[in-house]
Coordinates of C-alpha atoms in Angstrom, one line a residue:
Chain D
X1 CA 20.0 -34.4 19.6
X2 CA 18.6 -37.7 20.1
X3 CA 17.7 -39.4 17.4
X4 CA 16.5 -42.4 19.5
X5 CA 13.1 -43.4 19.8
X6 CA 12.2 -43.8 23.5
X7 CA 9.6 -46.5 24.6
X8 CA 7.0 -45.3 26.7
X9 CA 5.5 -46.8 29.3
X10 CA 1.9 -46.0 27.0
X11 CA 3.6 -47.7 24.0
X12 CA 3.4 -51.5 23.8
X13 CA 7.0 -52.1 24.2
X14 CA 6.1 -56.1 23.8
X15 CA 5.1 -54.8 20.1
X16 CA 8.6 -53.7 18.9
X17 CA 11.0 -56.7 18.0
X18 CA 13.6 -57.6 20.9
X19 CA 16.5 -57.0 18.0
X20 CA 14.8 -53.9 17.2
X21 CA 15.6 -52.5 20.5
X22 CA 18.4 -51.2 21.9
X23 CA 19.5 -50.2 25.7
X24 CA 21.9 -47.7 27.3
X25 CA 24.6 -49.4 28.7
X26 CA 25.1 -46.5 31.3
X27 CA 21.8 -45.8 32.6
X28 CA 19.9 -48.8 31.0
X29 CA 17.1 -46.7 28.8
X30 CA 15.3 -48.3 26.1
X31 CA 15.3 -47.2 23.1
X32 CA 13.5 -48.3 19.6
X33 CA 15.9 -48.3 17.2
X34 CA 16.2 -46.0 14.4
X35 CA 18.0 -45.7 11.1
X36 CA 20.9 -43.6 12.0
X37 CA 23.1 -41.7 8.8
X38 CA 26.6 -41.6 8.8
X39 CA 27.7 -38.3 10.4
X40 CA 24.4 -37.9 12.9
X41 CA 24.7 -39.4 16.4
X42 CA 21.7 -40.6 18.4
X43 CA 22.8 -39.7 21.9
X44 CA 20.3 -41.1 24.9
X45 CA 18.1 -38.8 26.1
X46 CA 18.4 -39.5 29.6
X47 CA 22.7 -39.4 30.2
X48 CA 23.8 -38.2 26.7
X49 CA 25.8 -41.2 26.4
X50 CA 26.4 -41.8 22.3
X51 CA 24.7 -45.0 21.4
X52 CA 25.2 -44.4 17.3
X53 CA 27.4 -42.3 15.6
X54 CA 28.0 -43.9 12.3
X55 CA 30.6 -43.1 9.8
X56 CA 30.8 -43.7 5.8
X57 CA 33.5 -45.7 5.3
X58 CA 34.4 -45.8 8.9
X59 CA 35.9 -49.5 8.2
X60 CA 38.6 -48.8 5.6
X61 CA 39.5 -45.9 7.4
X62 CA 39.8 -47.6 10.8
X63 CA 42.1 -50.0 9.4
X64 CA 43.7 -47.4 7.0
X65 CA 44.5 -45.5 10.4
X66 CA 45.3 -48.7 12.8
X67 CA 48.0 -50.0 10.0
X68 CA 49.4 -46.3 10.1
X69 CA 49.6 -46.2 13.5
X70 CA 51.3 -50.1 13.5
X71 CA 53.9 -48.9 11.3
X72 CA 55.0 -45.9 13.3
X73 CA 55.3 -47.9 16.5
X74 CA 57.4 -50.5 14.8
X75 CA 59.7 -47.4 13.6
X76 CA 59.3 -45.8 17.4
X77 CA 60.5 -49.3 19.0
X78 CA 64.3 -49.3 16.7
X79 CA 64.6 -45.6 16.2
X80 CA 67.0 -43.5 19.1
X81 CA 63.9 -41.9 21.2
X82 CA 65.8 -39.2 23.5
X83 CA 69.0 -37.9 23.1
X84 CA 70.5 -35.9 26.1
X85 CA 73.8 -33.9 26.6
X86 CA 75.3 -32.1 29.5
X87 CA 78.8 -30.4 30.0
X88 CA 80.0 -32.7 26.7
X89 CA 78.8 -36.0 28.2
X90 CA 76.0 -37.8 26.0
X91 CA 73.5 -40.5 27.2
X92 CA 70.4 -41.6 25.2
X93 CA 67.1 -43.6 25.4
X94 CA 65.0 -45.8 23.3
X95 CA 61.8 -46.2 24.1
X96 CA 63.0 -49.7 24.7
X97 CA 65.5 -48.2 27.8
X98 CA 62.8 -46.2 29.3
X99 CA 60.1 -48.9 29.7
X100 CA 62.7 -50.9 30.6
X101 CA 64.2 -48.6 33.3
X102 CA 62.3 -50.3 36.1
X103 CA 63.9 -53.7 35.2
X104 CA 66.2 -54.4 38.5
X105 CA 65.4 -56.2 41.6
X106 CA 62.3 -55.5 42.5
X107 CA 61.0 -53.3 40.5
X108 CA 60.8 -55.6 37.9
X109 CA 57.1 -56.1 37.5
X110 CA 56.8 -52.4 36.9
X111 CA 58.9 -52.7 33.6
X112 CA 56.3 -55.1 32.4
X113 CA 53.5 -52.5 33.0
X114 CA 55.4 -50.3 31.5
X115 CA 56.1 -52.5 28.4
X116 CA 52.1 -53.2 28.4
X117 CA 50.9 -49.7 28.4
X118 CA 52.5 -48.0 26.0
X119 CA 53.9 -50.9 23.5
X120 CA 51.9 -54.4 24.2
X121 CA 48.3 -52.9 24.8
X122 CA 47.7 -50.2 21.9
X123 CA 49.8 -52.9 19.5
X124 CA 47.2 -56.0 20.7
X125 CA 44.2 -53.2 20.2
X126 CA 45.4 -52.2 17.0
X127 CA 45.7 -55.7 15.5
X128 CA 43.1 -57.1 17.0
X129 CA 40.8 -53.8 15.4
X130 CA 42.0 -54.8 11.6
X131 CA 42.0 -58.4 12.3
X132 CA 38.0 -57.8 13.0
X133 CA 37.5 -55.6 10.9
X134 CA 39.6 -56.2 7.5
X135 CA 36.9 -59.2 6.1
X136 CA 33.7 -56.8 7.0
X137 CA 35.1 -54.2 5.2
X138 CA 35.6 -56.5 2.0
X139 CA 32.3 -57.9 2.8
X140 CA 33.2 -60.9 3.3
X141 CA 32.6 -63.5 6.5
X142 CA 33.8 -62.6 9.9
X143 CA 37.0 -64.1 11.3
X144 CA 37.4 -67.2 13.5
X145 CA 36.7 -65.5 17.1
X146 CA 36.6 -62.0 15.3
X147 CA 33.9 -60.8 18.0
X148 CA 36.0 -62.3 21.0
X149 CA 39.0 -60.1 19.4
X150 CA 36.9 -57.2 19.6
X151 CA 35.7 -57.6 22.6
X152 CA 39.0 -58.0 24.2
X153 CA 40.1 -54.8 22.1
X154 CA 37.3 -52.6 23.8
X155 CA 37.9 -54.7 27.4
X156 CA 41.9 -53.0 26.8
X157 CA 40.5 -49.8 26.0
X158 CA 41.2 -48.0 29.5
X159 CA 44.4 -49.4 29.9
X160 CA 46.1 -48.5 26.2
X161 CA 48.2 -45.4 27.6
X162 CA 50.0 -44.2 24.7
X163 CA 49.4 -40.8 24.8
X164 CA 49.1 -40.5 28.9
X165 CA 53.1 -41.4 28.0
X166 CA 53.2 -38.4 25.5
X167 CA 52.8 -36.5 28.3
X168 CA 54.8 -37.9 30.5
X169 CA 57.7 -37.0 28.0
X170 CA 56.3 -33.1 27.6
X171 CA 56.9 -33.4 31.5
X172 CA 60.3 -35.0 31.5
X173 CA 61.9 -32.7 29.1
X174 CA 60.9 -29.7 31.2
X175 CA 62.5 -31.2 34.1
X176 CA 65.7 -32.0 32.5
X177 CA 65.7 -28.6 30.2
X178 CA 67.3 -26.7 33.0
X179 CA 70.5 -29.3 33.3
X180 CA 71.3 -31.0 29.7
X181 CA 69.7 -30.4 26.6
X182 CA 67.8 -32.5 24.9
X183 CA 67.5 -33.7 21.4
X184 CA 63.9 -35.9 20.2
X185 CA 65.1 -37.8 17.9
X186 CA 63.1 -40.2 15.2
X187 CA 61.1 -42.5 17.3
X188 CA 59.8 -39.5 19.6
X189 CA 58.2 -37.8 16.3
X190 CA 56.4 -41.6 15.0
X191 CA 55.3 -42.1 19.0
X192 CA 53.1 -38.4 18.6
X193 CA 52.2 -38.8 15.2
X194 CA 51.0 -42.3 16.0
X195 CA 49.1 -41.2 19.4
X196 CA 47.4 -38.2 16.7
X197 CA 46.9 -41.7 14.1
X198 CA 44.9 -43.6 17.1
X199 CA 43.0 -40.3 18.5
X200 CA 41.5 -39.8 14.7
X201 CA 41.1 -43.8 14.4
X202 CA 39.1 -44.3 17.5
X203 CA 36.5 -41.5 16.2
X204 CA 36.0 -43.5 13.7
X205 CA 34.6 -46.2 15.8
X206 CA 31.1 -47.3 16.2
X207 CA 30.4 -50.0 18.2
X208 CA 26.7 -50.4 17.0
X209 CA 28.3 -50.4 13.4
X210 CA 30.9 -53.0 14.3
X211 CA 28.6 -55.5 16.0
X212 CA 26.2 -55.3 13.7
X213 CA 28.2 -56.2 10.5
X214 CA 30.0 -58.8 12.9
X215 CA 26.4 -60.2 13.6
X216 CA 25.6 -60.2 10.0
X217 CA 28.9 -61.6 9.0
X218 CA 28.9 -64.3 11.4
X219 CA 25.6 -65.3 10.0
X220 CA 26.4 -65.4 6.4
X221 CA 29.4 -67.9 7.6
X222 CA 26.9 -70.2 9.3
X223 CA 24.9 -70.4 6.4
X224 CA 27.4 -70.9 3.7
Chain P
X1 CA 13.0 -35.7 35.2
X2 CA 10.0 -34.6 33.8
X3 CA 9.1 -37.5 31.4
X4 CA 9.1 -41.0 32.3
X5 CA 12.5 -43.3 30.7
X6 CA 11.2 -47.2 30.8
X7 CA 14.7 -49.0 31.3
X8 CA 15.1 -52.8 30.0
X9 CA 15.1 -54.0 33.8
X10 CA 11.9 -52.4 33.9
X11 CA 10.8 -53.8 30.9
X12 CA 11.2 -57.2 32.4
X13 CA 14.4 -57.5 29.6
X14 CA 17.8 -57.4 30.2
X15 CA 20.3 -55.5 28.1
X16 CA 23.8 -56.3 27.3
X17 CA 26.5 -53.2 28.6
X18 CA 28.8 -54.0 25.8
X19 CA 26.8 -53.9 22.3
X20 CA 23.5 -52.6 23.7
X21 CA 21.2 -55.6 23.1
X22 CA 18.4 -56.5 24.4
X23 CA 17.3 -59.8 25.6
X24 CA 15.0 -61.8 27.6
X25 CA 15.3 -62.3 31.5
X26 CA 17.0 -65.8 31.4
X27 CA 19.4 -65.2 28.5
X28 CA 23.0 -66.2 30.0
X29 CA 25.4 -64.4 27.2
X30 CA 24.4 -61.4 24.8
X31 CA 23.6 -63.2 21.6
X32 CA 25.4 -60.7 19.5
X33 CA 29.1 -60.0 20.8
X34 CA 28.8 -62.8 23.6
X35 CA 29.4 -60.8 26.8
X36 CA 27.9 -61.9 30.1
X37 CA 24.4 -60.3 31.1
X38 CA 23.4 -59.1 34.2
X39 CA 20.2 -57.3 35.1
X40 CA 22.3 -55.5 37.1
X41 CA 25.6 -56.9 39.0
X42 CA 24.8 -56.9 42.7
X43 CA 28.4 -57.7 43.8
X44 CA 29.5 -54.3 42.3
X45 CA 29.9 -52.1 45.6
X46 CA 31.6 -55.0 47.1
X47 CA 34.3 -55.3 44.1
X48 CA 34.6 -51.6 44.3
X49 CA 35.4 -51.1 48.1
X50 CA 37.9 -54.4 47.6
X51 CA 39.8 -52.4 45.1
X52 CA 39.3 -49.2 46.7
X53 CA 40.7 -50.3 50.0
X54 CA 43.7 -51.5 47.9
X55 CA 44.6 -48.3 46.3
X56 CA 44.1 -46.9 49.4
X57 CA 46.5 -49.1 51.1
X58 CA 49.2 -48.9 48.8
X59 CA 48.9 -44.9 48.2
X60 CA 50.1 -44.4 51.2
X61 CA 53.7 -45.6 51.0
X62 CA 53.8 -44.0 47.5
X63 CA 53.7 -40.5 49.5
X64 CA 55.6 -41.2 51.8
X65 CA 58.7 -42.8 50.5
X66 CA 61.0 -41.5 47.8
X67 CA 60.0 -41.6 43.9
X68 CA 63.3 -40.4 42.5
X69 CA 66.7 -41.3 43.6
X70 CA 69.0 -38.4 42.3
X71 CA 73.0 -38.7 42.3
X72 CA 75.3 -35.9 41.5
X73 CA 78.4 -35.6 41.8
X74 CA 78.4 -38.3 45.2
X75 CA 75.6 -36.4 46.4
X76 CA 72.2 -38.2 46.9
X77 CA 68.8 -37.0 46.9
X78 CA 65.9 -38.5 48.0
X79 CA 62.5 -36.9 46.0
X80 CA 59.0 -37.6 47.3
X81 CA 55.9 -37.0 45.0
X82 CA 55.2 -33.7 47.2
X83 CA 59.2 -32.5 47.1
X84 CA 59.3 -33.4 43.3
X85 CA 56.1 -30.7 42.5
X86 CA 57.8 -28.7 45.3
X87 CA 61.2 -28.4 43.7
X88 CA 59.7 -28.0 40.1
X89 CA 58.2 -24.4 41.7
X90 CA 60.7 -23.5 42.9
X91 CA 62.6 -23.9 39.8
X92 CA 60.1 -21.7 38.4
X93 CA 58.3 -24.2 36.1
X94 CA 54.7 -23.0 37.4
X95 CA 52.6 -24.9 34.4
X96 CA 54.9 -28.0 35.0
X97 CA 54.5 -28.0 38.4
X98 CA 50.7 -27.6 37.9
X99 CA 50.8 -30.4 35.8
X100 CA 52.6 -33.2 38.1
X101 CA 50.3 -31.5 41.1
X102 CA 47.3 -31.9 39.5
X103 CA 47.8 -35.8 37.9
X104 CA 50.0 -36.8 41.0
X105 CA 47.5 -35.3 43.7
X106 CA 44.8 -33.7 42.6
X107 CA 43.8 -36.5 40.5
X108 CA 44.4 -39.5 42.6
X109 CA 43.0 -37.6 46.4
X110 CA 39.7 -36.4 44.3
X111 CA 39.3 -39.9 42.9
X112 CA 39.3 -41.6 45.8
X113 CA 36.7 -39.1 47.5
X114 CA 34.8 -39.3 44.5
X115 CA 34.7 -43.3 44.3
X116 CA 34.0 -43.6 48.2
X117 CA 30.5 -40.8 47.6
X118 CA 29.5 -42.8 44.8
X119 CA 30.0 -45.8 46.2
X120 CA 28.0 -44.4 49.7
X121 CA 25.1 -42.3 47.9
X122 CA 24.6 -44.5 45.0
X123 CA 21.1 -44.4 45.2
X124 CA 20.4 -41.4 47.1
X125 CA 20.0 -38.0 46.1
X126 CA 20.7 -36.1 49.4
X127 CA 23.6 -34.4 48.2
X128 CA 23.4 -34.7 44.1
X129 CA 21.4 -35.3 41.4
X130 CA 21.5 -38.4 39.6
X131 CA 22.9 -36.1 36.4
X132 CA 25.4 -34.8 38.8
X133 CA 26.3 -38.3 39.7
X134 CA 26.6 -40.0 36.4
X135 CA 28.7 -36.8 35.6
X136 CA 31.1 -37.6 38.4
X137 CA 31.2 -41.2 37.8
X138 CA 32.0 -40.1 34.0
X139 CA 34.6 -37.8 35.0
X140 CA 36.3 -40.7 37.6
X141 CA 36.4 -43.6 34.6
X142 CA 37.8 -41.5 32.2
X143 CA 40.9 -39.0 34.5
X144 CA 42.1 -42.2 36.7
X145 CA 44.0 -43.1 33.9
X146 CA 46.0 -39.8 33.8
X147 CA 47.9 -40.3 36.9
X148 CA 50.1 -42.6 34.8
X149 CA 51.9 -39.7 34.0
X150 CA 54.5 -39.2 37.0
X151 CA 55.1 -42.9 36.5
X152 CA 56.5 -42.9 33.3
X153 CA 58.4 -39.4 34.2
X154 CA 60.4 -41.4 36.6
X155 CA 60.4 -44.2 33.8
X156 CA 61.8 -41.9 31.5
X157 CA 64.3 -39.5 33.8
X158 CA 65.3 -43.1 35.0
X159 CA 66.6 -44.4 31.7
X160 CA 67.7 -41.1 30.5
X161 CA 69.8 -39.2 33.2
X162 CA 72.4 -42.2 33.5
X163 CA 76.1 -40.2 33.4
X164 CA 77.6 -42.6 36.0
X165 CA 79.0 -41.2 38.9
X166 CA 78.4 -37.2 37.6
X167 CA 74.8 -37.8 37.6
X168 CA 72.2 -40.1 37.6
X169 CA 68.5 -40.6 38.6
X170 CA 66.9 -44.0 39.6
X171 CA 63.6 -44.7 40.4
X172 CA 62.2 -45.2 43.9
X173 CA 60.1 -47.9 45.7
X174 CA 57.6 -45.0 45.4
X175 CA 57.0 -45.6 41.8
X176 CA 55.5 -48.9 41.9
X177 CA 53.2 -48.3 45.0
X178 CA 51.9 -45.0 43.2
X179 CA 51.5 -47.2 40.5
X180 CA 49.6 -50.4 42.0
X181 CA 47.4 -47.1 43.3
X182 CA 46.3 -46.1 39.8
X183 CA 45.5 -49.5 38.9
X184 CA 43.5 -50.8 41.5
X185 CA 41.8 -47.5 41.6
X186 CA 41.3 -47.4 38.0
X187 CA 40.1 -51.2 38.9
X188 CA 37.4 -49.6 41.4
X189 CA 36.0 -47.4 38.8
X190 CA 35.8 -49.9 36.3
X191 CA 33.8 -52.4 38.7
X192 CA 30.9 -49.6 39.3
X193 CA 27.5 -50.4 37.3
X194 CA 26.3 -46.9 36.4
X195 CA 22.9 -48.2 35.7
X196 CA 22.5 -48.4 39.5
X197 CA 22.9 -44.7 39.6
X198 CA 19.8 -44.2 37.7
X199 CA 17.9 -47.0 39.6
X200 CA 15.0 -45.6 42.2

């Protein structure tokens, strides 16, 4: 359901304000904007793509969700990850060892990729989501560079892998299941609760709802 | 279409991809979360071929040398992407296999079709609709990522299977080409403006 008001080609468009306008970023449509309640989503008319989709409280719970999610990475980084054993031999993996598993010769610059995927990218996104968003939800004035930080965290978006490596895992242990058997241990249980943590956190995210209180808190700084 | 959409270019405005905003023609950053604006970013095709080509380049090698170095028991085994989903059948792990098939080939052969028809028909409608297109592009930006997968399988097998001399698996110089290939592929997606999709 769109709850976008299209501008016509009839309708004066030079009549509505420019910062009462809003475009598509996929197919460019321009739309008059709206009030939009929490829990509706105004959807563009012409490729669907969700403009707004507000949520009530959506900052405290993004930052409720993103600390969470913090937490149980930290826990996931000094926990045992994998534990394998074959024909009485043991071995076992952090999730340390298995980014790291690239790190000779010349496969080195895959271990950083590695690192950046699944522990450097969703860390930087998470921290850089509550350090925006922690002084809008107390209502007070944006951070220093706040909107830079959450421009970088939505630039990272694509390449925060977390739960691509979830899978990966689900994959691994069916290869090995038929030699050694295989025992998760703490930091495998934190690394799917925490993919589940950031899933439910990112729903909460609204970009029109974040730049706008950034805009507004930005210009309450300038004039205090 | 049967009504008329006015677009911000249209409008004589241009609109900021990131926070939706709109401003006027000769505004050089979006006044509200201080991206770049473009109208619409004429050196996109060009970026998108660039990275294309790369990916193309470097998939290659990642099919055709080994992924998986396997050692048991003095014997060595060489894996390939193909023998890897090959031996998992075998083995009888049909949803596995289906799995590694489908993020390993499926994914990466159909993107690169998909990238090079987009990138060729962008503005032409011989063969799809503009909904169909916008649906493929959709589809492209938001799967690449998934081939990542068989990547951090080797990562993982790598840093787990180590039993020194009884058994152990090491990763191949097919695991970094395979993943260069997602990245610059994901790279190509990433530099496509979708508005030009919808332009006439």
């Amino acid at each position: 359901m769109s709850l976008m008001k299209d501008i016509d080609m009839q309708d004066d468009f030079v009549e509505v304000p420019l910062d009462r306008m809003r475009a598509c970023p996929q197919c460019d449509a321009l739309y008059h904007l709206q009030p939009v309640q929490p829990r509706e989503r105004a959807a563009c008319k012409r490729c669907g793509t969700v403009l707004i989709a507000p949520r009530a409280f959506a900052f405290t719970r993004i930052i409720a969700l993103s600390v969470a999610a913090l937490i149980l990475l930290t826990i996931a980084l000094f926990t045992p990850f994998l534990d394998l054993s074959a024909a009485g031999m043991h071995s076992n993996a952090s999730i340390w060892d298995t980014a790291m598993a690239f790190s000779d010769g010349m496969m080195a610059p895959l271990s950083i990729a590695v690192v950046a995927f699944i522990i450097v990218i969703p860390a930087l996104r998470l921290g850089l989501i509550v350090y925006t968003l922690v002084p809008l939800a107390r209502g007070r004035p944006a951070g220093i560079h706040a909107a830079g930080a959450f421009r970088l965290a939505e630039a990272l978006r694509p390449w925060s892998m977390a739960e691509i490596f979830v899978i990966g895992v689900a994959v691994a242990l069916v290869k090995i299941a038929g030699m050694a058997s295989v025992t998760p241990g703490i930091a495998f249980w934190s690394f799917c609760i925490l993919v589940i943590m950031m899933i439910w956190q990112d729903s909460f995210v609204d970009r029109e709802q974040v730049w706008s209180a950034l805009h507004r808190g930005s210009r309450t700084a300038n004039t205090a | 279409m049967s009504e008329r959409i006015l677009t911000a270019r249209e409008a004589g405005l241009v609109a900021c991809t990131r926070c939706g905003l709109v401003h006027t023609p000769r505004t050089q950053n979006c006044t509200r979360c201080g991206a770049p604006l473009v109208s619409r970013d004429r050196h996109s095709l060009q970026r998108v071929w660039a990275w294309w080509i790369a990916g193309l380049i470097v998939y290659i090698p990642a099919n055709l040398y080994p992924m998986l170095l396997t050692n048991t028991l003095g014997t060595r085994t060489r894996s390939t992407i193909l023998g890897g989903v090959v031996e998992l059948w075998a083995h009888g792990d049909l949803p596995v296999a289906l799995i590694v098939f489908a993020a390993s080939i499926v994914i990466p052969v159909g993107k690169f079709l998909a990238i090079a028809f987009l990138a060729m028909s962008i503005n032409k409608r011989r063969f799809m609709s503009v909904h169909a297109q916008h649906r493929l592009f959709e589809v492209v930006e938001f799967i690449g990522r998934w081939s990542m997968i068989d990547v951090f399988v080797v990562a993982i097998l790598a840093s787990l299977v180590q039993f020194s001399f009884v058994a152990s698996i090491n990763p191949g110089i097919a695991a970094i080409c395979f993943a260069l290939s997602v990245i610059f592929t994901m790279k190509a997606a990433l530099a496509f403006d979708p508005r030009t999709i919808w332009d006439d």
